[in-house]
Amino acid sequence: MGCAGSFPAPDSAASCYLIDTGSFKLVLDLGNGALGALQRYVSLDDVDAVCLSHLHADHCLDMCGFSVAKTHHPLGPRRRIPVYGPPATAERLTRAVGLDPGTGMTDAFAFVDLVAGTTEIGPLRITTAHMNHPVETFGFRIEHDGQVLAYSADTGPAPELVRLAAGADVLVCEASFVDGPDLPADLHLTARQAAGHAAQAGVGELVLTHLVAWNDPAVTMEQAAAAYDGELSLARPGRGLLGNTTTGA
Ligand SMILES: [Zn+2]
Ligand SMILES: [Zn+2]
């Protein structure tokens, strides 16, 4: 739904992915701008669960609008759904939306603390691991019907990401940086580093995401291709993966 890194781009919302099995719809991250884009593909009433990788604004802030849509619908409050996120997700989002603590947002959402490990969410088998980012951040391995998708969320270089993505059909991996001399440590991956993680994990396909508007996409692709010889592409809004035929709108 959105693949812009750190802030929305002219042609993309910030991070948001829809995992749709046909009978179950999971929203993975809901960054700024993404709530609008999401509605091109799914009714908000049909979202069954949300997972938030971490509490940076570009991954969670449109939960504020989602809460309004759930709580103030003209037909009455909408179905309460689970929201999995780092501890303190409810407090953080309640502050962001400007509600008194303990009101409003918990009518719309049942918050569940994410921990590292494996759990079932609907028909999805989901394994999470801590990534290398300044706030608590989870990467995801999502398994369903014999298919495996891994998602880095935001991370600097992380051996945990290689383990999480081992043998995945697709790794959706952040590539916020291009090569440079003074990149901050333990924050984000360069495209080349993302490709290195994909190669080590032996994934079937690498999709680069969290693409920041000030980078040249051609440079991102070129630097990743130097470190990974499998199928490689850039994320874009509306693109389907793993047999999902969603197209741009
Ligand atoms: Zn981010
Ligand atoms: Zn972040």
Short mmCIF file of C-alpha atoms in Angstrom, two decimals, residues 16-148:
data_model
loop_
_atom_site.label_atom_id
_atom_site.label_comp_id
_atom_site.label_asym_id
_atom_site.label_seq_id
_atom_site.Cartn_x
_atom_site.Cartn_y
_atom_site.Cartn_z
CA CYS A 16 2.05 -0.27 4.75
CA TYR A 17 1.51 -3.80 3.41
CA LEU A 18 -1.69 -5.81 3.04
CA ILE A 19 -1.41 -9.57 3.60
CA ASP A 20 -4.58 -11.01 2.06
CA THR A 21 -5.23 -14.77 2.11
CA GLY A 22 -8.67 -14.28 0.59
CA SER A 23 -10.42 -15.00 3.89
CA PHE A 24 -8.15 -12.98 6.19
CA LYS A 25 -6.69 -9.52 5.78
CA LEU A 26 -3.73 -8.40 7.86
CA VAL A 27 -2.34 -4.88 7.63
CA LEU A 28 1.38 -4.82 8.31
CA ASP A 29 2.40 -1.30 9.39
CA LEU A 30 0.19 1.72 8.78
CA GLY A 31 2.45 4.69 8.18
CA ASN A 32 1.45 8.23 7.37
CA GLY A 33 -0.63 8.51 4.22
CA ALA A 34 -1.32 4.78 4.08
CA LEU A 35 -4.91 4.77 5.34
CA GLY A 36 -6.05 6.48 2.14
CA ALA A 37 -4.12 4.14 -0.14
CA LEU A 38 -5.33 1.08 1.78
CA GLN A 39 -8.97 1.88 0.97
CA ARG A 40 -8.27 1.47 -2.74
CA TYR A 41 -7.83 -2.25 -2.08
CA VAL A 42 -9.88 -3.16 0.98
CA SER A 43 -12.80 -1.80 2.95
CA LEU A 44 -11.57 -0.68 6.35
CA ASP A 45 -14.33 -2.82 7.87
CA ASP A 46 -12.76 -5.91 6.31
CA VAL A 47 -9.33 -5.54 7.93
CA ASP A 48 -9.04 -8.44 10.42
CA ALA A 49 -5.85 -7.50 12.27
CA VAL A 50 -2.95 -5.04 12.27
CA CYS A 51 0.72 -5.66 13.06
CA LEU A 52 2.98 -2.68 13.77
CA SER A 53 6.70 -3.34 13.43
CA HIS A 54 7.64 -0.34 15.57
CA LEU A 55 6.36 3.02 16.73
CA HIS A 56 8.12 5.42 14.39
CA ALA A 57 5.54 7.70 12.75
CA ASP A 58 6.16 6.39 9.25
CA HIS A 59 5.01 2.91 10.38
CA CYS A 60 2.11 3.59 12.73
CA LEU A 61 0.70 7.10 12.59
CA ASP A 62 -2.30 6.40 10.35
CA MET A 63 -3.67 4.23 13.17
CA CYS A 64 -5.03 7.58 14.42
CA GLY A 65 -7.29 7.97 11.40
CA PHE A 66 -8.17 4.27 11.46
CA SER A 67 -9.37 4.69 15.05
CA VAL A 68 -11.62 7.60 14.02
CA ALA A 69 -13.04 5.54 11.14
CA LYS A 70 -13.75 2.65 13.52
CA THR A 71 -15.23 4.69 16.36
CA HIS A 72 -17.33 7.36 14.64
CA HIS A 73 -18.86 5.46 11.72
CA PRO A 74 -22.46 6.67 11.02
CA LEU A 75 -23.72 3.10 11.39
CA GLY A 76 -22.14 2.84 14.84
CA PRO A 77 -18.80 1.60 16.16
CA ARG A 78 -17.19 -0.95 13.88
CA ARG A 79 -15.82 -4.38 14.75
CA ARG A 80 -12.97 -4.30 17.29
CA ILE A 81 -9.85 -5.91 15.87
CA PRO A 82 -6.51 -6.98 17.36
CA VAL A 83 -3.48 -4.73 16.92
CA TYR A 84 -0.11 -6.34 17.56
CA GLY A 85 2.73 -3.98 18.32
CA PRO A 86 5.61 -3.26 20.67
CA PRO A 87 4.71 -2.71 24.33
CA ALA A 88 3.19 0.76 24.90
CA THR A 89 1.64 0.88 21.42
CA ALA A 90 -1.78 1.75 22.90
CA GLU A 91 -0.38 4.59 25.01
CA ARG A 92 1.67 5.98 22.18
CA LEU A 93 -1.20 5.98 19.67
CA THR A 94 -3.71 7.32 22.18
CA ARG A 95 -1.39 10.29 22.77
CA ALA A 96 -0.94 10.77 19.04
CA VAL A 97 -4.68 10.89 18.38
CA GLY A 98 -5.19 13.28 21.32
CA LEU A 99 -7.49 11.09 23.44
CA ASP A 100 -7.41 10.72 27.19
CA PRO A 101 -5.48 7.58 28.16
CA GLY A 102 -7.71 4.50 28.33
CA THR A 103 -10.46 5.88 26.11
CA GLY A 104 -11.44 5.66 22.50
CA MET A 105 -8.69 3.77 20.83
CA THR A 106 -9.19 0.67 22.95
CA ASP A 107 -12.86 0.62 21.89
CA ALA A 108 -11.66 0.15 18.34
CA PHE A 109 -8.57 -1.97 18.89
CA ALA A 110 -7.53 -4.81 21.20
CA PHE A 111 -3.81 -4.19 21.68
CA VAL A 112 -1.53 -7.20 22.00
CA ASP A 113 2.17 -6.88 22.87
CA LEU A 114 4.47 -8.39 20.29
CA VAL A 115 7.25 -10.61 21.57
CA ALA A 116 9.99 -12.34 19.61
CA GLY A 117 8.86 -15.81 18.60
CA THR A 118 6.16 -17.58 16.64
CA THR A 119 2.41 -17.08 16.90
CA GLU A 120 -0.71 -17.65 14.85
CA ILE A 121 -2.73 -14.65 13.67
CA GLY A 122 -5.81 -15.91 11.88
CA PRO A 123 -4.59 -18.47 9.34
CA LEU A 124 -1.10 -16.92 9.26
CA ARG A 125 1.90 -18.34 11.06
CA ILE A 126 3.98 -15.35 12.09
CA THR A 127 7.50 -15.35 13.48
CA THR A 128 9.01 -12.11 14.74
CA ALA A 129 12.54 -11.17 15.74
CA HIS A 130 14.15 -8.00 17.04
CA MET A 131 15.79 -5.86 14.40
CA ASN A 132 18.66 -3.39 14.73
CA HIS A 133 16.95 0.03 15.00
CA PRO A 134 16.97 2.77 17.68
CA VAL A 135 13.54 1.79 19.04
CA GLU A 136 12.19 -1.72 19.66
CA THR A 137 11.46 -3.04 16.17
CA PHE A 138 10.25 -6.41 14.95
CA GLY A 139 10.96 -8.06 11.62
CA PHE A 140 8.40 -10.59 10.36
CA ARG A 141 8.31 -14.00 8.73
CA ILE A 142 4.79 -14.75 7.52
CA GLU A 143 3.88 -18.27 6.44
CA HIS A 144 0.66 -19.40 4.80
CA ASP A 145 -0.29 -22.23 2.45
CA GLY A 146 3.32 -23.18 1.76
CA GLN A 147 4.43 -19.64 0.96
CA VAL A 148 6.81 -17.52 3.02
#
